Amino acid sequence: MAVKVIAEKCISCGICVKNCPFDAIDMVDKKAVIGDKCTICGVCVQKCPVEAIEKEEGEKRGVDIDDYRGVWVFAEQREGKLLNVAIELLGEGRKIADKLNTQLTAVLLGNNVDDLAEKLVKYGADNVLYGDSKLLEVYTTDGYAKVICELIEERKPEIMLIGATNIGRDLGPRISARIHTGLTADCTRLEVDLENRRLLQTRPAFGGNLMATIICPNYRPQMSTVRPGVMEKAKYDENRQGNIEKFTPNLEEEDIKAKVVEFVKGGKAQVKLEEANIIVSGGRGLGNPEGFKLIEDLANKLGGVVGASRATVDAGWIEQSHQVGQTGKTVRPTLYIACGISGAIQHLAGMQDSKVIIAINKDKDAPIFKVADYGIVGDVYEVIPELIEGLDNIDEIMESIN
Ligand SMILES: Cc1cc2nc3c(=O)[nH]c(=O)nc-3n(C[C@H](O)[C@H](O)[C@H](O)COP(=O)(O)OP(=O)(O)OC[C@H]3O[C@@H](n4cnc5c(N)ncnc54)[C@H](O)[C@@H]3O)c2cc1C
């Protein structure tokens, strides 16, 4: 422990107990005792009126950060298919590795996924650490965490990026706790401070009301999870060459406490907003849940999927999996049509990088028009049926134009 109580000086006033933000101090036999919850924040040291608490000197915090080099990306795959977020992380990881003048390594775990290892090189990895085992065919927290922790301890990367998928959100904290380093979850921007090779990890904080930039100065690797759809995908280069290191992990069946007995897919397929090229989104301007039928008709006509604002999700008009925005999905489709959506900042945060944005709103001053490439001022119940009719007759219309 790095904070200690000088028992002879303690007057049992209890000020430290009251002020400790982590509830880590108790009074035992009229003397303050620091417990396991202590984070060495130092509040008690400052608050003690008789200087009876001090930080122990001589104990070095952290690791020797110069021992750590290289940027790693967890290349998540499911059923032998690489997730888009892995390609996005390779794009971001490549930029960071180039700035730090170091190597980019993809960590791929699975069974018989050699083709994915090749793919990772073409998407920008200098090295691929490919752990191949029947025990890694499906994700388990124990199996994946053990293999990755051992790799980290042996090879010492300075940065590790993981997609903020359900699996990534389970795996990241397990690894960071086990190897004793910090992890910033759900990052939306990553930069580097070249002077001290620190990763500047930005994410929404305090309910999304401000953006916080977080650093991990004393421990390595610096770990972040990054939301799918936020970063740009790496470019595929057929001619790229890299080093693939296939290994058999040191893993036994007994290492994995949870056994996957069976997969039961949810009744309703989850909408894949992040991967959609065309999204038609509905907002509170639809007036009622039935309005989403119209949105669906337009989306189907265009071969797209249905998105939604949070207001409609909160109202119970549509499932949360359709929500676009800061607390929903981040999307960047070729075409985004916002119907009856005002354009609140939290909605824009999830869709403003779409290639072409069309907004339909009856209020000509709605903020959504500020980010829209094309704006239609009108009632969704008049405009959308006309659009659908227009699409039905597109051949005729094109002929008449030509
Ligand atoms: C921490 C936090 C996180 C949030 N996260 C998200 C998020 O992830 N995603 C999100 O969307 N929101 C989010 N919000 C909520 C956000 O602030 C807005 O409240 C929400 O986006 C509003 O939804 P809306 O545009 O559908 O509704 P409104 O703001 O009520 O807008 C309705 C619009 O429809 C128009 N309209 C009405 N009738 C018609 C009609 N017949 N035809 C055409 N137009 C019509 C109106 O002019 C209006 O512009 C978050 C808020 C907070 C505080």
CSV table of C-alpha atoms and ligand atoms in Angstrom, one decimal:
chain,number,residue,atom,x,y,z
A,1,MET,CA,0.0,0.0,0.0
A,2,ALA,CA,1.3,3.4,-0.9
A,3,VAL,CA,-0.7,5.5,1.7
A,4,LYS,CA,0.0,4.9,5.4
A,5,VAL,CA,-1.3,6.2,8.7
A,6,ILE,CA,1.1,7.3,11.4
A,7,ALA,CA,-0.8,5.8,14.3
A,8,GLU,CA,0.8,8.0,17.0
A,9,LYS,CA,-0.3,11.1,15.3
A,10,CYS,CA,-3.9,10.0,14.5
A,11,ILE,CA,-6.5,11.7,16.8
A,12,SER,CA,-9.4,9.7,15.5
A,13,CYS,CA,-11.3,12.7,14.2
A,14,GLY,CA,-12.8,10.7,11.3
A,15,ILE,CA,-12.2,13.5,8.7
A,16,CYS,CA,-10.3,11.1,6.5
A,17,VAL,CA,-13.1,8.5,6.7
A,18,LYS,CA,-15.7,11.1,5.7
A,19,ASN,CA,-13.7,12.5,2.8
A,20,CYS,CA,-12.3,9.3,1.2
A,21,PRO,CA,-14.1,9.2,-2.2
A,22,PHE,CA,-13.6,5.4,-2.3
A,23,ASP,CA,-14.9,4.5,1.1
A,24,ALA,CA,-11.5,2.9,1.8
A,25,ILE,CA,-10.8,4.1,5.4
A,26,ASP,CA,-12.2,2.7,8.6
A,27,MET,CA,-11.7,3.6,12.3
A,28,VAL,CA,-10.3,0.6,14.1
A,29,ASP,CA,-9.5,1.0,17.8
A,30,LYS,CA,-9.8,4.8,17.4
A,31,LYS,CA,-7.1,4.8,14.6
A,32,ALA,CA,-7.6,5.3,10.9
A,33,VAL,CA,-6.9,2.1,8.8
A,34,ILE,CA,-6.5,2.2,5.1
A,35,GLY,CA,-8.2,-0.7,3.3
A,36,ASP,CA,-7.9,-2.5,0.0
A,37,LYS,CA,-10.2,0.0,-1.8
A,38,CYS,CA,-7.5,2.7,-1.6
A,39,THR,CA,-6.5,4.1,-5.0
A,40,ILE,CA,-3.8,6.3,-3.5
A,41,CYS,CA,-5.7,9.4,-4.7
A,42,GLY,CA,-4.3,11.4,-1.8
A,43,VAL,CA,-7.4,13.1,-0.6
A,44,CYS,CA,-7.0,11.8,2.9
A,45,VAL,CA,-3.4,13.1,3.0
A,46,GLN,CA,-4.6,16.6,2.2
A,47,LYS,CA,-7.6,16.5,4.5
A,48,CYS,CA,-5.9,15.1,7.7
A,49,PRO,CA,-5.6,18.1,10.1
A,50,VAL,CA,-2.7,16.6,12.0
A,51,GLU,CA,-0.6,15.2,9.1
A,52,ALA,CA,-1.1,11.7,10.3
A,53,ILE,CA,-1.5,10.3,6.8
A,54,GLU,CA,1.3,10.3,4.2
A,55,LYS,CA,2.1,8.7,0.9
A,56,GLU,CA,4.8,6.1,1.3
A,57,GLU,CA,7.9,7.2,-0.6
A,58,GLY,CA,10.2,5.1,-2.7
A,59,GLU,CA,7.5,2.9,-4.3
A,60,LYS,CA,7.6,3.3,-8.0
A,61,ARG,CA,4.2,3.4,-9.7
A,62,GLY,CA,3.8,2.0,-13.1
A,63,VAL,CA,6.0,0.1,-15.6
A,64,ASP,CA,9.1,1.1,-17.5
A,65,ILE,CA,7.3,2.4,-20.5
A,66,ASP,CA,10.4,2.4,-22.8
A,67,ASP,CA,10.2,-1.4,-22.7
A,68,TYR,CA,7.0,-1.3,-24.7
A,69,ARG,CA,6.8,-0.7,-28.4
A,70,GLY,CA,4.3,-1.3,-31.2
A,71,VAL,CA,0.6,-0.9,-31.9
A,72,TRP,CA,-1.7,-3.9,-31.6
A,73,VAL,CA,-5.2,-4.4,-33.0
A,74,PHE,CA,-7.5,-7.2,-31.9
A,75,ALA,CA,-8.8,-8.6,-35.2
A,76,GLU,CA,-12.2,-9.9,-34.1
A,77,GLN,CA,-13.7,-12.6,-36.3
A,78,ARG,CA,-16.9,-14.5,-36.0
A,79,GLU,CA,-17.6,-17.7,-37.8
A,80,GLY,CA,-14.5,-17.1,-39.9
A,81,LYS,CA,-15.6,-13.6,-41.0
A,82,LEU,CA,-13.6,-10.6,-40.1
A,83,LEU,CA,-15.7,-7.8,-38.5
A,84,ASN,CA,-15.7,-4.4,-40.1
A,85,VAL,CA,-14.5,-2.8,-36.9
A,86,ALA,CA,-11.3,-4.8,-37.1
A,87,ILE,CA,-10.7,-3.2,-40.5
A,88,GLU,CA,-11.5,0.2,-39.1
A,89,LEU,CA,-9.1,-0.3,-36.3
A,90,LEU,CA,-6.4,-1.4,-38.7
A,91,GLY,CA,-6.9,1.9,-40.5
A,92,GLU,CA,-6.6,3.9,-37.3
A,93,GLY,CA,-3.8,1.7,-35.9
A,94,ARG,CA,-1.8,2.2,-39.1
A,95,LYS,CA,-1.9,6.0,-38.8
A,96,ILE,CA,-0.9,5.8,-35.1
A,97,ALA,CA,1.9,3.3,-35.8
A,98,ASP,CA,3.3,5.5,-38.6
A,99,LYS,CA,3.3,8.6,-36.4
A,100,LEU,CA,5.1,6.6,-33.7
A,101,ASN,CA,7.4,5.1,-36.3
A,102,THR,CA,6.6,1.6,-35.1
A,103,GLN,CA,5.0,-1.6,-36.3
A,104,LEU,CA,1.3,-2.5,-36.5
A,105,THR,CA,0.4,-5.9,-35.4
A,106,ALA,CA,-3.0,-7.7,-35.7
A,107,VAL,CA,-3.9,-10.3,-33.1
A,108,LEU,CA,-6.1,-13.0,-34.7
A,109,LEU,CA,-7.5,-15.8,-32.7
A,110,GLY,CA,-9.6,-18.6,-34.2
A,111,ASN,CA,-9.5,-22.0,-35.8
A,112,ASN,CA,-8.5,-22.5,-39.5
A,113,VAL,CA,-8.8,-18.9,-40.4
A,114,ASP,CA,-5.5,-18.6,-42.3
A,115,ASP,CA,-7.2,-16.6,-45.1
A,116,LEU,CA,-8.1,-13.9,-42.6
A,117,ALA,CA,-4.4,-13.6,-41.5
A,118,GLU,CA,-3.5,-12.9,-45.1
A,119,LYS,CA,-6.3,-10.4,-45.3
A,120,LEU,CA,-5.1,-8.5,-42.3
A,121,VAL,CA,-1.7,-7.9,-44.0
A,122,LYS,CA,-3.5,-6.6,-47.1
A,123,TYR,CA,-5.4,-4.2,-44.8
A,124,GLY,CA,-2.2,-2.7,-43.4
A,125,ALA,CA,-0.8,-5.0,-40.7
A,126,ASP,CA,3.0,-5.4,-40.6
A,127,ASN,CA,2.6,-8.5,-38.5
A,128,VAL,CA,-0.1,-10.9,-37.7
A,129,LEU,CA,0.0,-13.0,-34.5
A,130,TYR,CA,-2.3,-15.8,-35.4
A,131,GLY,CA,-3.3,-18.2,-32.6
A,132,ASP,CA,-4.9,-21.2,-34.1
A,133,SER,CA,-6.7,-23.7,-31.9
A,134,LYS,CA,-10.0,-25.6,-31.8
A,135,LEU,CA,-10.4,-24.0,-28.3
A,136,LEU,CA,-10.5,-20.6,-29.9
A,137,GLU,CA,-13.1,-21.4,-32.6
A,138,VAL,CA,-15.8,-19.6,-30.6
A,139,TYR,CA,-15.1,-16.7,-28.3
A,140,THR,CA,-14.8,-17.4,-24.6
A,141,THR,CA,-13.6,-14.8,-22.1
A,142,ASP,CA,-11.2,-17.2,-20.4
A,143,GLY,CA,-9.6,-18.6,-23.5
A,144,TYR,CA,-9.1,-15.3,-25.4
A,145,ALA,CA,-8.0,-13.3,-22.4
A,146,LYS,CA,-5.4,-15.9,-21.4
A,147,VAL,CA,-3.9,-16.1,-24.8
A,148,ILE,CA,-3.8,-12.3,-25.3
A,149,CYS,CA,-2.5,-11.6,-21.8
A,150,GLU,CA,0.4,-14.0,-22.3
A,151,LEU,CA,1.2,-12.4,-25.7
A,152,ILE,CA,1.2,-8.9,-24.1
A,153,GLU,CA,3.4,-10.0,-21.2
A,154,GLU,CA,5.9,-11.6,-23.6
A,155,ARG,CA,5.9,-9.0,-26.4
A,156,LYS,CA,5.0,-5.8,-24.6
A,157,PRO,CA,3.0,-3.6,-27.1
A,158,GLU,CA,2.6,0.1,-26.1
A,159,ILE,CA,-1.0,0.4,-27.5
A,160,MET,CA,-3.8,-2.2,-27.9
A,161,LEU,CA,-7.0,-1.3,-29.7
A,162,ILE,CA,-10.2,-3.4,-29.5
A,163,GLY,CA,-13.6,-3.0,-31.1
A,164,ALA,CA,-16.3,-1.9,-28.7
A,165,THR,CA,-18.5,-4.9,-29.8
A,166,ASN,CA,-20.2,-7.1,-27.2
A,167,ILE,CA,-17.1,-9.4,-27.3
A,168,GLY,CA,-14.6,-6.5,-27.2
A,169,ARG,CA,-16.4,-4.9,-24.2
A,170,ASP,CA,-16.1,-8.2,-22.4
A,171,LEU,CA,-12.5,-9.0,-23.4
A,172,GLY,CA,-10.9,-5.5,-23.0
A,173,PRO,CA,-11.6,-5.0,-19.3
A,174,ARG,CA,-10.6,-8.6,-18.5
A,175,ILE,CA,-7.2,-8.1,-20.2
A,176,SER,CA,-6.6,-4.7,-18.7
A,177,ALA,CA,-7.4,-5.8,-15.2
A,178,ARG,CA,-5.3,-8.9,-15.5
A,179,ILE,CA,-2.2,-7.2,-16.8
A,180,HIS,CA,-2.8,-4.1,-14.6
A,181,THR,CA,-3.2,-1.3,-17.1
A,182,GLY,CA,-5.8,1.3,-17.9
A,183,LEU,CA,-8.5,1.0,-20.5
A,184,THR,CA,-10.6,3.8,-22.0
A,185,ALA,CA,-13.9,2.4,-23.3
A,186,ASP,CA,-15.9,3.6,-26.3
A,187,CYS,CA,-13.4,6.0,-27.7
A,188,THR,CA,-14.5,8.2,-30.6
A,189,ARG,CA,-11.2,9.8,-31.4
A,190,LEU,CA,-7.6,8.7,-31.0
A,191,GLU,CA,-4.5,10.9,-31.3
A,192,VAL,CA,-0.9,10.6,-30.1
A,193,ASP,CA,1.3,12.9,-28.2
A,194,LEU,CA,4.6,12.3,-29.9
A,195,GLU,CA,6.7,13.8,-27.2
A,196,ASN,CA,6.0,11.0,-24.7
A,197,ARG,CA,4.3,8.4,-27.0
A,198,ARG,CA,1.0,8.9,-25.1
A,199,LEU,CA,-2.3,7.9,-26.7
A,200,LEU,CA,-4.9,10.6,-26.3
A,201,GLN,CA,-8.1,8.8,-26.0
A,202,THR,CA,-11.3,10.9,-26.4
A,203,ARG,CA,-14.7,9.7,-25.5
A,204,PRO,CA,-18.1,11.3,-24.4
A,205,ALA,CA,-18.3,11.8,-20.7
A,206,PHE,CA,-20.9,12.9,-18.2
A,207,GLY,CA,-23.9,11.6,-20.2
A,208,GLY,CA,-22.4,12.9,-23.4
A,209,ASN,CA,-22.4,16.5,-22.3
A,210,LEU,CA,-18.6,16.9,-22.8
A,211,MET,CA,-15.8,15.1,-24.5
A,212,ALA,CA,-13.0,13.8,-22.2
A,213,THR,CA,-9.5,13.1,-23.4
A,214,ILE,CA,-7.9,10.4,-21.2
A,215,ILE,CA,-4.3,9.3,-20.9
A,216,CYS,CA,-2.6,6.3,-19.3
A,217,PRO,CA,0.8,7.7,-18.4
A,218,ASN,CA,2.3,5.1,-16.1
A,219,TYR,CA,1.2,1.7,-17.4
A,220,ARG,CA,1.4,-0.2,-20.7
A,221,PRO,CA,-0.2,-1.1,-23.1
A,222,GLN,CA,-2.5,1.9,-23.4
A,223,MET,CA,-5.8,0.1,-24.1
A,224,SER,CA,-8.9,1.5,-25.9
A,225,THR,CA,-12.1,0.1,-27.1
A,226,VAL,CA,-13.4,1.9,-30.2
A,227,ARG,CA,-17.0,1.9,-31.3
A,228,PRO,CA,-17.8,0.2,-34.7
A,229,GLY,CA,-18.4,2.7,-37.5
A,230,VAL,CA,-16.4,5.6,-35.9
A,231,MET,CA,-13.1,5.2,-37.7
A,232,GLU,CA,-12.5,5.0,-41.4
A,233,LYS,CA,-11.8,1.5,-42.8
A,234,ALA,CA,-8.2,0.7,-43.9
A,235,LYS,CA,-7.7,0.4,-47.6
A,236,TYR,CA,-7.1,-3.0,-49.1
A,237,ASP,CA,-3.8,-3.4,-51.0
A,238,GLU,CA,-3.5,-6.8,-52.7
A,239,ASN,CA,0.3,-6.3,-53.0
A,240,ARG,CA,1.1,-5.6,-49.4
A,241,GLN,CA,3.5,-8.0,-47.7
A,242,GLY,CA,3.7,-8.8,-44.0
A,243,ASN,CA,4.8,-11.3,-41.5
A,244,ILE,CA,2.3,-13.9,-40.3
A,245,GLU,CA,3.3,-15.8,-37.2
A,246,LYS,CA,1.0,-18.7,-36.7
A,247,PHE,CA,1.2,-20.4,-33.2
A,248,THR,CA,-0.5,-23.0,-31.1
A,249,PRO,CA,-1.6,-21.2,-28.0
A,250,ASN,CA,-0.8,-22.6,-24.6
A,251,LEU,CA,-4.4,-23.4,-23.8
A,252,GLU,CA,-6.1,-26.4,-22.2
A,253,GLU,CA,-9.8,-27.2,-22.0
A,254,GLU,CA,-9.6,-26.7,-18.2
A,255,ASP,CA,-8.5,-23.1,-18.7
A,256,ILE,CA,-11.9,-22.3,-20.0
A,257,LYS,CA,-14.5,-22.4,-17.3
A,258,ALA,CA,-17.6,-21.5,-19.4
A,259,LYS,CA,-18.5,-24.0,-22.1
A,260,VAL,CA,-20.5,-22.9,-25.1
A,261,VAL,CA,-23.2,-25.5,-25.5
A,262,GLU,CA,-25.2,-24.1,-28.3
A,263,PHE,CA,-25.9,-20.9,-30.2
A,264,VAL,CA,-29.5,-19.7,-30.3
A,265,LYS,CA,-29.9,-16.8,-32.6
A,266,GLY,CA,-32.4,-14.1,-31.6
A,267,GLY,CA,-35.9,-14.4,-33.2
A,268,LYS,CA,-35.6,-11.0,-35.0
A,269,ALA,CA,-32.4,-10.3,-36.9
A,270,GLN,CA,-30.6,-7.2,-35.6
A,271,VAL,CA,-30.4,-4.4,-38.1
A,272,LYS,CA,-26.9,-3.9,-39.3
A,273,LEU,CA,-26.9,-0.1,-39.5
A,274,GLU,CA,-23.1,0.3,-39.4
A,275,GLU,CA,-22.7,-1.8,-42.6
A,276,ALA,CA,-25.7,-0.3,-44.5
A,277,ASN,CA,-25.1,1.8,-47.6
A,278,ILE,CA,-28.5,3.4,-47.5
A,279,ILE,CA,-30.3,4.4,-44.3
A,280,VAL,CA,-33.8,6.0,-44.0
A,281,SER,CA,-34.3,7.3,-40.5
A,282,GLY,CA,-37.5,8.3,-38.8
A,283,GLY,CA,-37.9,10.8,-36.0
A,284,ARG,CA,-40.6,12.2,-33.7
A,285,GLY,CA,-42.0,14.1,-36.6
A,286,LEU,CA,-43.6,10.8,-37.7
A,287,GLY,CA,-46.1,11.4,-35.0
A,288,ASN,CA,-46.8,7.8,-34.1
A,289,PRO,CA,-45.2,4.3,-34.4
A,290,GLU,CA,-47.2,3.4,-37.5
A,291,GLY,CA,-45.2,6.1,-39.3
A,292,PHE,CA,-42.2,3.7,-39.4
A,293,LYS,CA,-44.2,1.6,-41.9
A,294,LEU,CA,-43.7,4.5,-44.4
A,295,ILE,CA,-40.0,4.7,-43.5
A,296,GLU,CA,-39.7,1.0,-44.1
A,297,ASP,CA,-41.4,1.2,-47.5
A,298,LEU,CA,-39.0,3.9,-48.6
A,299,ALA,CA,-36.0,2.0,-47.2
A,300,ASN,CA,-37.1,-1.2,-49.0
A,301,LYS,CA,-37.6,0.6,-52.2
A,302,LEU,CA,-34.1,1.9,-52.0
A,303,GLY,CA,-32.6,-1.3,-50.8
A,304,GLY,CA,-31.7,0.3,-47.5
A,305,VAL,CA,-32.4,-0.2,-43.8
A,306,VAL,CA,-34.4,1.7,-41.2
A,307,GLY,CA,-32.8,4.0,-38.7
A,308,ALA,CA,-34.3,6.1,-35.9
A,309,SER,CA,-33.8,9.0,-33.5
A,310,ARG,CA,-33.6,8.4,-29.8
A,311,ALA,CA,-36.9,10.2,-29.3
A,312,THR,CA,-38.7,7.5,-31.2
A,313,VAL,CA,-36.8,4.7,-29.4
A,314,ASP,CA,-37.6,6.3,-26.0
A,315,ALA,CA,-41.2,6.5,-27.0
A,316,GLY,CA,-41.2,2.7,-27.7
A,317,TRP,CA,-42.0,3.2,-31.4
A,318,ILE,CA,-39.0,1.1,-32.6
A,319,GLU,CA,-36.3,-1.1,-31.1
A,320,GLN,CA,-33.1,0.4,-29.8
A,321,SER,CA,-31.0,-1.5,-32.3
A,322,HIS,CA,-32.2,1.1,-34.9
A,323,GLN,CA,-31.1,4.1,-33.0
A,324,VAL,CA,-28.5,6.4,-34.7
A,325,GLY,CA,-26.5,8.9,-32.6
A,326,GLN,CA,-24.2,9.3,-29.7
A,327,THR,CA,-25.9,6.7,-27.6
A,328,GLY,CA,-26.9,4.6,-30.6
A,329,LYS,CA,-25.0,3.6,-33.7
A,330,THR,CA,-22.4,5.6,-35.5
A,331,VAL,CA,-23.0,5.3,-39.3
A,332,ARG,CA,-21.5,6.6,-42.4
A,333,PRO,CA,-23.6,5.3,-45.3
A,334,THR,CA,-23.6,6.6,-48.9
A,335,LEU,CA,-27.1,8.0,-48.4
A,336,TYR,CA,-28.8,9.0,-45.2
A,337,ILE,CA,-32.4,10.2,-45.4
A,338,ALA,CA,-33.6,11.9,-42.1
A,339,CYS,CA,-37.4,12.1,-42.0
A,340,GLY,CA,-39.0,14.2,-39.3
A,341,ILE,CA,-35.8,14.5,-37.3
A,342,SER,CA,-34.8,17.9,-35.9
A,343,GLY,CA,-31.0,17.3,-36.0
A,344,ALA,CA,-30.1,17.5,-32.3
A,345,ILE,CA,-26.3,17.4,-31.8
A,346,GLN,CA,-26.5,13.9,-30.3
A,347,HIS,CA,-28.2,12.6,-33.4
A,348,LEU,CA,-25.8,14.4,-35.7
A,349,ALA,CA,-22.8,12.8,-33.8
A,350,GLY,CA,-23.9,9.5,-35.3
A,351,MET,CA,-24.6,10.3,-38.9
A,352,GLN,CA,-22.9,13.5,-40.0
A,353,ASP,CA,-20.2,11.7,-41.8
A,354,SER,CA,-22.7,10.1,-44.2
A,355,LYS,CA,-21.7,10.8,-47.9
A,356,VAL,CA,-25.0,12.4,-48.9
A,357,ILE,CA,-27.7,13.5,-46.4
A,358,ILE,CA,-31.2,14.3,-47.4
A,359,ALA,CA,-33.5,15.9,-44.8
A,360,ILE,CA,-37.3,16.0,-44.9
A,361,ASN,CA,-38.8,18.3,-42.2
A,362,LYS,CA,-41.7,20.7,-42.2
A,363,ASP,CA,-39.7,23.3,-40.2
A,364,LYS,CA,-37.5,25.2,-42.6
A,365,ASP,CA,-35.3,26.2,-39.7
A,366,ALA,CA,-34.7,22.7,-38.3
A,367,PRO,CA,-30.9,22.2,-37.5
A,368,ILE,CA,-30.8,19.1,-39.6
A,369,PHE,CA,-30.9,21.3,-42.8
A,370,LYS,CA,-27.4,22.7,-41.7
A,371,VAL,CA,-25.8,19.3,-42.3
A,372,ALA,CA,-28.0,18.2,-45.2
A,373,ASP,CA,-26.9,18.2,-48.8
A,374,TYR,CA,-30.5,18.2,-50.0
A,375,GLY,CA,-33.4,19.5,-47.9
A,376,ILE,CA,-37.1,19.1,-48.5
A,377,VAL,CA,-39.3,21.4,-46.5
A,378,GLY,CA,-42.6,19.5,-46.2
A,379,ASP,CA,-44.7,17.0,-44.3
A,380,VAL,CA,-43.2,13.5,-44.3
A,381,TYR,CA,-46.7,12.0,-45.0
A,382,GLU,CA,-46.8,14.0,-48.3
A,383,VAL,CA,-43.2,13.9,-49.3
A,384,ILE,CA,-42.3,10.2,-48.7
A,385,PRO,CA,-45.3,8.8,-50.7
A,386,GLU,CA,-44.3,11.0,-53.6
A,387,LEU,CA,-40.7,9.8,-53.4
A,388,ILE,CA,-41.9,6.2,-53.4
A,389,GLU,CA,-44.2,6.9,-56.4
A,390,GLY,CA,-41.3,8.6,-58.1
A,391,LEU,CA,-39.1,5.6,-57.5
A,392,ASP,CA,-41.8,3.3,-58.9
A,393,ASN,CA,-41.8,5.3,-62.1
A,394,ILE,CA,-38.1,6.1,-62.2
A,395,ASP,CA,-37.6,4.6,-65.7
A,396,GLU,CA,-40.4,6.7,-67.1
A,397,ILE,CA,-39.1,9.8,-65.4
A,398,MET,CA,-35.6,9.3,-66.6
A,399,GLU,CA,-36.9,8.7,-70.2
A,400,SER,CA,-38.9,11.9,-70.1
A,401,ILE,CA,-35.9,13.9,-68.8
A,402,ASN,CA,-33.7,12.5,-71.5
B,1,LIG,C1,-26.8,12.2,-23.4
B,1,LIG,C2,-27.7,12.2,-24.5
B,1,LIG,C3,-27.6,11.3,-25.5
B,1,LIG,C4,-28.5,11.3,-26.6
B,1,LIG,N1,-28.3,10.4,-27.6
B,1,LIG,C5,-29.0,10.4,-28.7
B,1,LIG,C6,-28.8,9.6,-29.8
B,1,LIG,O1,-28.0,8.7,-29.8
B,1,LIG,N2,-29.6,9.7,-30.9
B,1,LIG,C7,-30.6,10.6,-31.0
B,1,LIG,O2,-31.3,10.7,-32.1
B,1,LIG,N3,-30.8,11.5,-30.0
B,1,LIG,C8,-30.1,11.4,-28.9
B,1,LIG,N4,-30.4,12.2,-27.8
B,1,LIG,C9,-31.6,13.0,-27.9
B,1,LIG,C10,-31.5,14.3,-28.7
B,1,LIG,O3,-31.0,15.3,-27.9
B,1,LIG,C11,-32.9,14.6,-29.2
B,1,LIG,O4,-33.8,14.8,-28.2
B,1,LIG,C12,-33.5,13.7,-30.2
B,1,LIG,O5,-32.5,13.4,-31.2
B,1,LIG,C13,-34.7,14.3,-30.9
B,1,LIG,O6,-35.3,13.3,-31.7
B,1,LIG,P1,-36.2,13.8,-33.0
B,1,LIG,O7,-35.3,14.7,-33.9
B,1,LIG,O8,-36.8,12.6,-33.5
B,1,LIG,O9,-37.3,14.7,-32.3
B,1,LIG,P2,-37.6,16.2,-32.2
B,1,LIG,O10,-36.4,16.9,-31.7
B,1,LIG,O11,-38.9,16.4,-31.5
B,1,LIG,O12,-37.8,16.6,-33.7
B,1,LIG,C14,-38.9,16.3,-34.5
B,1,LIG,C15,-38.8,17.0,-35.8
B,1,LIG,O13,-39.8,16.6,-36.7
B,1,LIG,C16,-40.3,17.7,-37.4
B,1,LIG,N5,-41.7,17.3,-37.8
B,1,LIG,C17,-42.8,17.3,-37.0
B,1,LIG,N6,-43.8,16.8,-37.7
B,1,LIG,C18,-43.4,16.6,-39.0
B,1,LIG,C19,-44.0,16.2,-40.2
B,1,LIG,N7,-45.3,15.8,-40.2
B,1,LIG,N8,-43.2,16.1,-41.3
B,1,LIG,C20,-41.9,16.5,-41.3
B,1,LIG,N9,-41.3,16.9,-40.2
B,1,LIG,C21,-42.0,17.0,-39.0
B,1,LIG,C22,-40.2,18.9,-36.4
B,1,LIG,O14,-40.2,20.1,-37.1
B,1,LIG,C23,-38.9,18.5,-35.7
B,1,LIG,O15,-37.8,19.1,-36.3
B,1,LIG,C24,-29.5,12.2,-26.7
B,1,LIG,C25,-29.7,13.2,-25.7
B,1,LIG,C26,-28.8,13.2,-24.6
B,1,LIG,C27,-29.0,14.2,-23.5
